[in-house]
PDB file of C-alpha atoms in Angstrom:
ATOM      1  CA  MET A   1       0.000   0.000   0.000  1.00  0.00           C
ATOM      2  CA  ARG A   2       2.949   2.315   0.648  1.00  0.00           C
ATOM      3  CA  GLN A   3       3.982   1.837  -2.994  1.00  0.00           C
ATOM      4  CA  ASN A   4       0.524   2.985  -4.062  1.00  0.00           C
ATOM      5  CA  PHE A   5       0.925   6.107  -1.948  1.00  0.00           C
ATOM      6  CA  ARG A   6       4.278   6.796  -3.571  1.00  0.00           C
ATOM      7  CA  LYS A   7       2.707   6.417  -6.986  1.00  0.00           C
ATOM      8  CA  ILE A   8      -0.012   8.889  -6.047  1.00  0.00           C
ATOM      9  CA  LEU A   9       2.569  11.327  -4.733  1.00  0.00           C
ATOM     10  CA  THR A  10       4.707  10.984  -7.896  1.00  0.00           C
ATOM     11  CA  MET A  11       1.727  11.674 -10.152  1.00  0.00           C
ATOM     12  CA  LEU A  12       0.689  14.655  -8.061  1.00  0.00           C
ATOM     13  CA  THR A  13       4.255  16.048  -8.178  1.00  0.00           C
ATOM     14  CA  VAL A  14       4.278  15.778 -11.969  1.00  0.00           C
ATOM     15  CA  SER A  15       0.910  17.541 -12.098  1.00  0.00           C
ATOM     16  CA  ALA A  16       2.192  20.276  -9.789  1.00  0.00           C
ATOM     17  CA  ALA A  17       5.276  20.763 -11.983  1.00  0.00           C
ATOM     18  CA  ALA A  18       3.079  21.064 -15.055  1.00  0.00           C
ATOM     19  CA  LEU A  19       0.915  23.490 -13.146  1.00  0.00           C
ATOM     20  CA  GLY A  20       3.988  25.607 -12.369  1.00  0.00           C
ATOM     21  CA  LEU A  21       4.950  25.762 -16.035  1.00  0.00           C
ATOM     22  CA  THR A  22       1.409  26.619 -16.982  1.00  0.00           C
ATOM     23  CA  ALA A  23       1.217  29.340 -14.373  1.00  0.00           C
ATOM     24  CA  CYS A  24       4.367  30.962 -15.841  1.00  0.00           C
ATOM     25  CA  GLY A  25       2.808  31.243 -19.276  1.00  0.00           C
ATOM     26  CA  SER A  26      -0.719  32.274 -18.348  1.00  0.00           C
ATOM     27  CA  THR A  27      -2.648  34.030 -15.664  1.00  0.00           C
ATOM     28  CA  ALA A  28      -5.257  32.398 -13.482  1.00  0.00           C
ATOM     29  CA  ALA A  29      -8.916  32.882 -14.297  1.00  0.00           C
ATOM     30  CA  GLU A  30     -10.525  35.419 -11.999  1.00  0.00           C
ATOM     31  CA  THR A  31     -14.040  36.033 -10.730  1.00  0.00           C
ATOM     32  CA  ASP A  32     -15.517  38.518  -8.317  1.00  0.00           C
ATOM     33  CA  GLU A  33     -15.056  36.222  -5.303  1.00  0.00           C
ATOM     34  CA  LEU A  34     -12.398  33.621  -6.188  1.00  0.00           C
ATOM     35  CA  SER A  35      -9.655  32.751  -8.627  1.00  0.00           C
ATOM     36  CA  TYR A  36      -8.563  29.374  -9.953  1.00  0.00           C
ATOM     37  CA  ASP A  37      -6.113  27.803 -12.374  1.00  0.00           C
ATOM     38  CA  GLU A  38      -7.939  25.625 -14.866  1.00  0.00           C
ATOM     39  CA  ALA A  39      -4.805  23.645 -15.730  1.00  0.00           C
ATOM     40  CA  TYR A  40      -4.360  22.741 -12.062  1.00  0.00           C
ATOM     41  CA  LEU A  41      -7.961  21.593 -11.783  1.00  0.00           C
ATOM     42  CA  GLU A  42      -7.525  19.466 -14.893  1.00  0.00           C
ATOM     43  CA  SER A  43      -4.370  17.936 -13.417  1.00  0.00           C
ATOM     44  CA  VAL A  44      -6.367  16.874 -10.328  1.00  0.00           C
ATOM     45  CA  ALA A  45      -8.855  15.100 -12.616  1.00  0.00           C
ATOM     46  CA  ASP A  46      -5.995  13.448 -14.536  1.00  0.00           C
ATOM     47  CA  PHE A  47      -4.537  12.335 -11.212  1.00  0.00           C
ATOM     48  CA  LEU A  48      -7.708  10.377 -10.417  1.00  0.00           C
ATOM     49  CA  ILE A  49      -8.147   8.991 -13.934  1.00  0.00           C
ATOM     50  CA  GLY A  50      -4.529   7.783 -14.094  1.00  0.00           C
ATOM     51  CA  ASN A  51      -4.725   6.053 -10.708  1.00  0.00           C
ATOM     52  CA  TRP A  52      -8.006   4.340 -11.527  1.00  0.00           C
ATOM     53  CA  ASP A  53      -6.497   2.988 -14.721  1.00  0.00           C
ATOM     54  CA  GLY A  54      -3.193   1.916 -13.139  1.00  0.00           C
ATOM     55  CA  MET A  55      -4.401   0.275  -9.910  1.00  0.00           C
ATOM     56  CA  SER A  56      -5.688  -3.242  -9.385  1.00  0.00           C
ATOM     57  CA  ASP A  57      -9.185  -3.907  -8.084  1.00  0.00           C
ATOM     58  CA  GLU A  58      -7.775  -4.796  -4.657  1.00  0.00           C
ATOM     59  CA  GLN A  59      -5.864  -1.540  -4.429  1.00  0.00           C
ATOM     60  CA  ILE A  60      -8.898   0.513  -5.467  1.00  0.00           C
ATOM     61  CA  ALA A  61     -10.989  -1.314  -2.846  1.00  0.00           C
ATOM     62  CA  GLN A  62      -8.435  -0.417  -0.154  1.00  0.00           C
ATOM     63  CA  TYR A  63      -8.856   3.299  -0.850  1.00  0.00           C
ATOM     64  CA  ALA A  64     -12.639   2.992  -1.228  1.00  0.00           C
ATOM     65  CA  GLU A  65     -13.021   1.286   2.158  1.00  0.00           C
ATOM     66  CA  MET A  66     -10.539   3.480   4.033  1.00  0.00           C
ATOM     67  CA  ASP A  67     -11.930   5.287   7.086  1.00  0.00           C
ATOM     68  CA  ALA A  68     -11.894   9.076   7.321  1.00  0.00           C
ATOM     69  CA  GLU A  69      -9.012   9.242   9.796  1.00  0.00           C
ATOM     70  CA  ASP A  70      -6.630   7.175   7.650  1.00  0.00           C
ATOM     71  CA  ALA A  71      -7.667   9.026   4.513  1.00  0.00           C
ATOM     72  CA  GLN A  72      -7.045  12.392   6.140  1.00  0.00           C
ATOM     73  CA  SER A  73      -3.612  11.214   7.311  1.00  0.00           C
ATOM     74  CA  ILE A  74      -2.665  10.321   3.723  1.00  0.00           C
ATOM     75  CA  LEU A  75      -3.956  13.639   2.417  1.00  0.00           C
ATOM     76  CA  ASP A  76      -1.994  15.575   5.026  1.00  0.00           C
ATOM     77  CA  ASN A  77       1.225  13.606   4.491  1.00  0.00           C
ATOM     78  CA  TYR A  78       1.233  13.882   0.712  1.00  0.00           C
ATOM     79  CA  GLY A  79      -0.545  17.209   0.299  1.00  0.00           C
ATOM     80  CA  LEU A  80      -3.335  15.853  -1.882  1.00  0.00           C
ATOM     81  CA  PRO A  81      -6.034  18.452  -2.719  1.00  0.00           C
ATOM     82  CA  PHE A  82      -9.042  16.445  -1.493  1.00  0.00           C
ATOM     83  CA  THR A  83     -11.206  16.214   1.572  1.00  0.00           C
ATOM     84  CA  ALA A  84     -11.224  12.767   3.177  1.00  0.00           C
ATOM     85  CA  GLU A  85     -14.787  12.101   2.059  1.00  0.00           C
ATOM     86  CA  ALA A  86     -14.148  13.212  -1.530  1.00  0.00           C
ATOM     87  CA  PHE A  87     -10.998  11.077  -1.732  1.00  0.00           C
ATOM     88  CA  THR A  88     -12.661   7.813  -0.608  1.00  0.00           C
ATOM     89  CA  THR A  89     -15.843   8.563  -2.577  1.00  0.00           C
ATOM     90  CA  ALA A  90     -13.802   8.979  -5.770  1.00  0.00           C
ATOM     91  CA  PHE A  91     -12.444   5.436  -5.531  1.00  0.00           C
ATOM     92  CA  SER A  92     -15.707   3.854  -4.337  1.00  0.00           C
ATOM     93  CA  GLY A  93     -17.586   5.542  -7.194  1.00  0.00           C
ATOM     94  CA  TYR A  94     -15.191   4.169  -9.771  1.00  0.00           C
ATOM     95  CA  MET A  95     -15.242   0.701  -8.169  1.00  0.00           C
ATOM     96  CA  GLY A  96     -19.048   0.602  -8.454  1.00  0.00           C
ATOM     97  CA  ASN A  97     -18.997   1.465 -12.174  1.00  0.00           C
ATOM     98  CA  GLU A  98     -15.815  -0.320 -13.277  1.00  0.00           C
ATOM     99  CA  GLU A  99     -17.540  -3.358 -14.818  1.00  0.00           C
ATOM    100  CA  GLU A 100     -19.893  -1.214 -16.894  1.00  0.00           C
ATOM    101  CA  LEU A 101     -17.118   1.110 -18.082  1.00  0.00           C
ATOM    102  CA  GLY A 102     -14.363  -1.262 -19.109  1.00  0.00           C
ATOM    103  CA  ALA A 103     -10.792  -0.088 -19.744  1.00  0.00           C
ATOM    104  CA  TYR A 104      -9.916   3.600 -20.028  1.00  0.00           C
ATOM    105  CA  VAL A 105      -9.510   4.912 -23.588  1.00  0.00           C
ATOM    106  CA  SER A 106      -9.201   8.704 -23.596  1.00  0.00           C
ATOM    107  CA  THR A 107     -10.157  12.048 -22.087  1.00  0.00           C
ATOM    108  CA  ASP A 108     -12.233  14.025 -24.607  1.00  0.00           C
ATOM    109  CA  GLY A 109     -12.237  17.439 -22.960  1.00  0.00           C
ATOM    110  CA  TYR A 110     -12.966  19.500 -19.864  1.00  0.00           C
ATOM    111  CA  GLU A 111     -15.589  22.022 -18.825  1.00  0.00           C
ATOM    112  CA  VAL A 112     -15.165  24.457 -15.928  1.00  0.00           C
ATOM    113  CA  SER A 113     -17.935  26.496 -14.321  1.00  0.00           C
ATOM    114  CA  THR A 114     -18.323  28.483 -11.120  1.00  0.00           C
ATOM    115  CA  ASP A 115     -21.125  30.054  -9.112  1.00  0.00           C
ATOM    116  CA  GLY A 116     -18.792  32.433  -7.283  1.00  0.00           C
ATOM    117  CA  LYS A 117     -18.456  30.129  -4.271  1.00  0.00           C
ATOM    118  CA  GLU A 118     -17.495  26.777  -5.779  1.00  0.00           C
ATOM    119  CA  ILE A 119     -15.774  25.612  -8.961  1.00  0.00           C
ATOM    120  CA  THR A 120     -17.037  22.606 -10.908  1.00  0.00           C
ATOM    121  CA  LEU A 121     -14.813  20.717 -13.351  1.00  0.00           C
ATOM    122  CA  VAL A 122     -16.367  18.139 -15.685  1.00  0.00           C
ATOM    123  CA  ALA A 123     -14.042  15.794 -17.592  1.00  0.00           C
ATOM    124  CA  HIS A 124     -15.573  13.887 -20.539  1.00  0.00           C
ATOM    125  CA  LEU A 125     -14.111  10.384 -20.601  1.00  0.00           C
ATOM    126  CA  THR A 126     -14.283   7.472 -23.029  1.00  0.00           C
ATOM    127  CA  TYR A 127     -14.052   3.855 -21.889  1.00  0.00           C
ATOM    128  CA  GLU A 128     -14.285   0.628 -23.859  1.00  0.00           C
ATOM    129  CA  GLN A 129     -17.952   0.001 -23.121  1.00  0.00           C
ATOM    130  CA  ARG A 130     -19.362   3.526 -22.713  1.00  0.00           C
ATOM    131  CA  THR A 131     -18.567   7.159 -22.054  1.00  0.00           C
ATOM    132  CA  ALA A 132     -18.682   8.855 -18.645  1.00  0.00           C
ATOM    133  CA  ASP A 133     -18.479  12.294 -17.029  1.00  0.00           C
ATOM    134  CA  LEU A 134     -16.176  12.911 -14.085  1.00  0.00           C
ATOM    135  CA  SER A 135     -17.441  15.862 -12.005  1.00  0.00           C
ATOM    136  CA  ILE A 136     -15.238  17.423  -9.317  1.00  0.00           C
ATOM    137  CA  VAL A 137     -16.430  20.294  -7.125  1.00  0.00           C
ATOM    138  CA  PHE A 138     -13.659  22.513  -5.662  1.00  0.00           C
ATOM    139  CA  ASN A 139     -13.846  25.160  -2.948  1.00  0.00           C
ATOM    140  CA  LYS A 140     -12.171  28.599  -3.102  1.00  0.00           C
ATOM    141  CA  LYS A 141      -8.808  27.028  -2.268  1.00  0.00           C
ATOM    142  CA  SER A 142      -9.111  24.516  -5.155  1.00  0.00           C
ATOM    143  CA  VAL A 143      -9.558  21.611  -2.755  1.00  0.00           C
ATOM    144  CA  ALA A 144     -11.913  18.909  -4.090  1.00  0.00           C
ATOM    145  CA  GLN A 145     -15.073  18.718  -1.971  1.00  0.00           C
ATOM    146  CA  SER A 146     -16.904  16.008  -3.920  1.00  0.00           C
ATOM    147  CA  VAL A 147     -16.183  13.630  -6.792  1.00  0.00           C
ATOM    148  CA  THR A 148     -18.855  11.965  -8.971  1.00  0.00           C
ATOM    149  CA  LEU A 149     -18.440   9.564 -11.893  1.00  0.00           C
ATOM    150  CA  ASP A 150     -21.551   9.309 -14.082  1.00  0.00           C
ATOM    151  CA  PRO A 151     -21.579   6.664 -16.848  1.00  0.00           C
ATOM    152  CA  SER A 152     -23.675   7.461 -19.926  1.00  0.00           C
ATOM    153  CA  TYR A 153     -26.470   5.037 -20.841  1.00  0.00           C
ATOM    154  CA  THR A 154     -28.497   4.683 -24.018  1.00  0.00           C
ATOM    155  CA  LEU A 155     -32.239   5.276 -23.967  1.00  0.00           C
ATOM    156  CA  GLY A 156     -32.857   1.543 -24.257  1.00  0.00           C
ATOM    157  CA  GLU A 157     -30.609   0.834 -21.279  1.00  0.00           C
ATOM    158  CA  ILE A 158     -32.372   3.480 -19.231  1.00  0.00           C
ATOM    159  CA  PHE A 159     -35.785   1.976 -20.026  1.00  0.00           C
ATOM    160  CA  THR A 160     -34.497  -1.520 -19.293  1.00  0.00           C
ATOM    161  CA  LYS A 161     -33.137  -0.466 -15.903  1.00  0.00           C
ATOM    162  CA  ALA A 162     -36.332   1.390 -15.082  1.00  0.00           C
ATOM    163  CA  LEU A 163     -38.375  -1.686 -16.007  1.00  0.00           C
ATOM    164  CA  MET A 164     -36.197  -3.981 -13.932  1.00  0.00           C
ATOM    165  CA  ASN A 165     -36.414  -1.627 -10.961  1.00  0.00           C
ATOM    166  CA  THR A 166     -40.196  -1.498 -11.335  1.00  0.00           C
ATOM    167  CA  ILE A 167     -40.499  -5.279 -11.542  1.00  0.00           C
ATOM    168  CA  LEU A 168     -38.193  -5.717  -8.580  1.00  0.00           C
ATOM    169  CA  GLY A 169     -40.080  -3.152  -6.525  1.00  0.00           C
ATOM    170  CA  MET A 170     -43.517  -4.536  -7.368  1.00  0.00           C
ATOM    171  CA  GLY A 171     -42.309  -8.088  -6.847  1.00  0.00           C
ATOM    172  CA  THR A 172     -41.023  -7.178  -3.420  1.00  0.00           C
ATOM    173  CA  VAL A 173     -44.276  -5.446  -2.490  1.00  0.00           C
ATOM    174  CA  PHE A 174     -46.459  -8.343  -3.646  1.00  0.00           C
ATOM    175  CA  SER A 175     -44.209 -10.874  -1.933  1.00  0.00           C
ATOM    176  CA  VAL A 176     -44.588  -9.009   1.345  1.00  0.00           C
ATOM    177  CA  LEU A 177     -48.369  -8.748   0.870  1.00  0.00           C
ATOM    178  CA  ILE A 178     -48.650 -12.470   0.153  1.00  0.00           C
ATOM    179  CA  PHE A 179     -46.570 -13.257   3.227  1.00  0.00           C
ATOM    180  CA  ILE A 180     -48.762 -11.003   5.392  1.00  0.00           C
ATOM    181  CA  SER A 181     -51.900 -12.660   3.960  1.00  0.00           C
ATOM    182  CA  LEU A 182     -50.546 -16.109   4.829  1.00  0.00           C
ATOM    183  CA  VAL A 183     -49.721 -14.996   8.361  1.00  0.00           C
ATOM    184  CA  ILE A 184     -53.234 -13.564   8.826  1.00  0.00           C
ATOM    185  CA  TYR A 185     -54.761 -16.758   7.404  1.00  0.00           C
ATOM    186  CA  CYS A 186     -52.755 -18.860   9.877  1.00  0.00           C
ATOM    187  CA  PHE A 187     -54.349 -16.930  12.734  1.00  0.00           C
ATOM    188  CA  ASN A 188     -57.491 -18.992  12.110  1.00  0.00           C
ATOM    189  CA  PHE A 189     -55.692 -22.140  13.300  1.00  0.00           C
ATOM    190  CA  ILE A 190     -54.069 -20.632  16.365  1.00  0.00           C
ATOM    191  CA  PRO A 191     -57.102 -20.961  18.716  1.00  0.00           C
ATOM    192  CA  ALA A 192     -57.544 -24.638  17.818  1.00  0.00           C
ATOM    193  CA  ILE A 193     -53.850 -25.379  18.327  1.00  0.00           C
ATOM    194  CA  GLN A 194     -53.781 -23.459  21.596  1.00  0.00           C
ATOM    195  CA  LYS A 195     -56.862 -25.275  22.828  1.00  0.00           C
ATOM    196  CA  LYS A 196     -55.342 -28.607  21.889  1.00  0.00           C
ATOM    197  CA  PHE A 197     -52.090 -28.080  23.773  1.00  0.00           C
ATOM    198  CA  SER A 198     -53.235 -26.024  26.757  1.00  0.00           C
ATOM    199  CA  LYS A 199     -56.704 -27.209  27.688  1.00  0.00           C
ATOM    200  CA  LYS A 200     -56.872 -30.106  30.130  1.00  0.00           C
ATOM    201  CA  LYS A 201     -58.956 -33.103  29.333  1.00  0.00           C
ATOM    202  CA  GLU A 202     -62.442 -32.449  30.529  1.00  0.00           C
ATOM    203  CA  GLN A 203     -63.750 -34.867  33.175  1.00  0.00           C
ATOM    204  CA  PRO A 204     -67.309 -36.139  32.562  1.00  0.00           C
ATOM    205  CA  ALA A 205     -69.746 -34.543  34.965  1.00  0.00           C
ATOM    206  CA  PRO A 206     -71.433 -36.993  37.402  1.00  0.00           C
ATOM    207  CA  ALA A 207     -74.920 -37.963  36.424  1.00  0.00           C
ATOM    208  CA  PRO A 208     -77.572 -36.286  38.563  1.00  0.00           C
ATOM    209  CA  ALA A 209     -79.206 -38.561  41.197  1.00  0.00           C
ATOM    210  CA  LYS A 210     -82.604 -39.768  40.307  1.00  0.00           C
ATOM    211  CA  ALA A 211     -85.352 -38.146  42.327  1.00  0.00           C
ATOM    212  CA  ALA A 212     -87.094 -40.488  44.742  1.00  0.00           C
ATOM    213  CA  ALA A 213     -90.439 -41.613  43.548  1.00  0.00           C
ATOM    214  CA  PRO A 214     -93.195 -39.922  45.486  1.00  0.00           C
ATOM    215  CA  ALA A 215     -94.977 -42.134  47.985  1.00  0.00           C
ATOM    216  CA  PRO A 216     -98.384 -43.237  46.826  1.00  0.00           C
ATOM    217  CA  ALA A 217    -101.112 -41.184  48.311  1.00  0.00           C
ATOM    218  CA  ALA A 218    -103.120 -42.968  50.926  1.00  0.00           C
ATOM    219  CA  ALA A 219    -106.421 -44.082  49.664  1.00  0.00           C
ATOM    220  CA  PRO A 220    -109.180 -42.069  51.222  1.00  0.00           C
ATOM    221  CA  VAL A 221    -111.066 -43.983  53.843  1.00  0.00           C
ATOM    222  CA  GLU A 222    -114.530 -44.436  52.698  1.00  0.00           C
ATOM    223  CA  GLU A 223    -116.940 -43.822  55.512  1.00  0.00           C
ATOM    224  CA  GLU A 224    -119.898 -45.988  55.608  1.00  0.00           C
ATOM    225  CA  THR A 225    -122.952 -43.981  54.903  1.00  0.00           C
ATOM    226  CA  VAL A 226    -126.091 -44.844  56.774  1.00  0.00           C
ATOM    227  CA  ASP A 227    -129.534 -43.666  55.895  1.00  0.00           C
ATOM    228  CA  GLU A 228    -130.312 -40.958  58.460  1.00  0.00           C
ATOM    229  CA  GLY A 229    -134.003 -41.898  58.670  1.00  0.00           C
ATOM    230  CA  GLU A 230    -133.217 -45.481  59.519  1.00  0.00           C
ATOM    231  CA  LEU A 231    -130.644 -44.343  62.089  1.00  0.00           C
ATOM    232  CA  VAL A 232    -133.191 -42.070  63.792  1.00  0.00           C
ATOM    233  CA  ALA A 233    -135.741 -44.882  63.929  1.00  0.00           C
ATOM    234  CA  ALA A 234    -133.214 -47.315  65.373  1.00  0.00           C
ATOM    235  CA  ILE A 235    -132.050 -44.864  68.022  1.00  0.00           C
ATOM    236  CA  THR A 236    -135.641 -44.010  68.946  1.00  0.00           C
ATOM    237  CA  ALA A 237    -136.545 -47.647  69.305  1.00  0.00           C
ATOM    238  CA  ALA A 238    -133.490 -48.277  71.466  1.00  0.00           C
ATOM    239  CA  ILE A 239    -134.343 -45.396  73.758  1.00  0.00           C
ATOM    240  CA  CYS A 240    -137.925 -46.511  74.115  1.00  0.00           C
ATOM    241  CA  ALA A 241    -136.834 -50.045  74.922  1.00  0.00           C
ATOM    242  CA  TYR A 242    -134.310 -48.808  77.440  1.00  0.00           C
ATOM    243  CA  THR A 243    -136.641 -46.402  79.210  1.00  0.00           C
ATOM    244  CA  GLY A 244    -139.848 -48.356  78.753  1.00  0.00           C
ATOM    245  CA  SER A 245    -141.646 -45.357  77.374  1.00  0.00           C
ATOM    246  CA  SER A 246    -143.243 -44.635  74.013  1.00  0.00           C
ATOM    247  CA  ALA A 247    -141.713 -42.587  71.232  1.00  0.00           C
ATOM    248  CA  ASP A 248    -144.467 -39.952  71.409  1.00  0.00           C
ATOM    249  CA  GLY A 249    -142.892 -38.101  74.278  1.00  0.00           C
ATOM    250  CA  PHE A 250    -139.612 -36.917  72.525  1.00  0.00           C
ATOM    251  CA  VAL A 251    -138.405 -35.797  69.168  1.00  0.00           C
ATOM    252  CA  VAL A 252    -134.900 -36.527  67.745  1.00  0.00           C
ATOM    253  CA  ARG A 253    -133.583 -33.266  66.316  1.00  0.00           C
ATOM    254  CA  SER A 254    -129.880 -34.169  65.647  1.00  0.00           C
ATOM    255  CA  ILE A 255    -127.537 -37.070  65.862  1.00  0.00           C
ATOM    256  CA  ARG A 256    -123.781 -36.842  66.812  1.00  0.00           C
ATOM    257  CA  ARG A 257    -121.153 -39.289  68.052  1.00  0.00           C
ATOM    258  CA  ALA A 258    -120.542 -39.114  71.791  1.00  0.00           C
ATOM    259  CA  ASP A 259    -117.034 -38.894  73.237  1.00  0.00           C
ATOM    260  CA  SER A 260    -117.615 -41.999  75.327  1.00  0.00           C
ATOM    261  CA  ALA A 261    -119.623 -45.032  74.557  1.00  0.00           C
ATOM    262  CA  LYS A 262    -120.348 -45.795  78.224  1.00  0.00           C
ATOM    263  CA  TRP A 263    -123.915 -45.492  79.411  1.00  0.00           C
ATOM    264  CA  LYS A 264    -125.058 -45.101  82.953  1.00  0.00           C
ATOM    265  CA  ARG A 265    -128.147 -46.794  84.152  1.00  0.00           C
ATOM    266  CA  ALA A 266    -130.600 -44.502  85.802  1.00  0.00           C
TER     267      ALA A 266
END
C-alpha cells in the first residue's frame, strides 16, 4: 500500500510541476469572489483517472473502504487536494462502475464552471464500453469537496433499468403482501392449536341422582254412609226399649257421636 501512496505522490508532483509551467505562461482565471487555475484543476482530474487505470481492483478497494481518519492522514502527508470524504468517494464511485465502463480509452475534454463560491470541473471520458463524465467540485482554495463519476447510458438501457427496478419493486411489495396474507390466514388455526395443547382433558360430569319416587297417596277412607231416617228410627226404638216409654214423648232433632260409649243406668 505504501507503494501505491508513492505512486499517487509521484503523479501529483508531476501535475504540480506542469501546473507551475502553466502558471508561468498564463494568468489564473478570476471572478468577483475567487480565482482558480484551470490547468491545475484538470491535473487533479488526470490524477484520479490515471490512478483508476493503473491500480488493481484490490488496491482501489483499499482506498474505497478506508476510514476518514486514515484518509485524512494520507492527504496531510502527501498534500493531496481532497477532503477525506471526496478522496474515498472517488475510488468507491469508480469501483461501483468499473464493470460497466471497461478499460480507459481517452479524455475528450474539460468544462469548468463556477457560481462564485465553488468551482465545478467536468471531464468527458471514453471507456471501452461507454462514455462517462467525471465531475469534481472545488472550494475557493481549489480543494476537491466532492467527486462523482456518471456513466452514460443509451435510452434503451435506461428503459431496461427502469423496467427492472419497477419489476423488482412490485415483486417485493407483492411478496410481502402475500406473506402477510398467509400470516393472517394462519391466525385462524391458532385458537384450535392453543386449545389442543393447553386445555386439560375435561372430566365427565357426574350424572344427577334420580329423584325419589313420590310415595303413593293414601287411599281415602270411605266412611260408611247410613240412611239418616233409619238411624233415627233405630235410636228411637233403642231409647224406648231402654226407658220403657213410648216414642211420642220426645223428638230426635240431631244425631252426633258421643265422646264416650259408656252409658249409665238410671
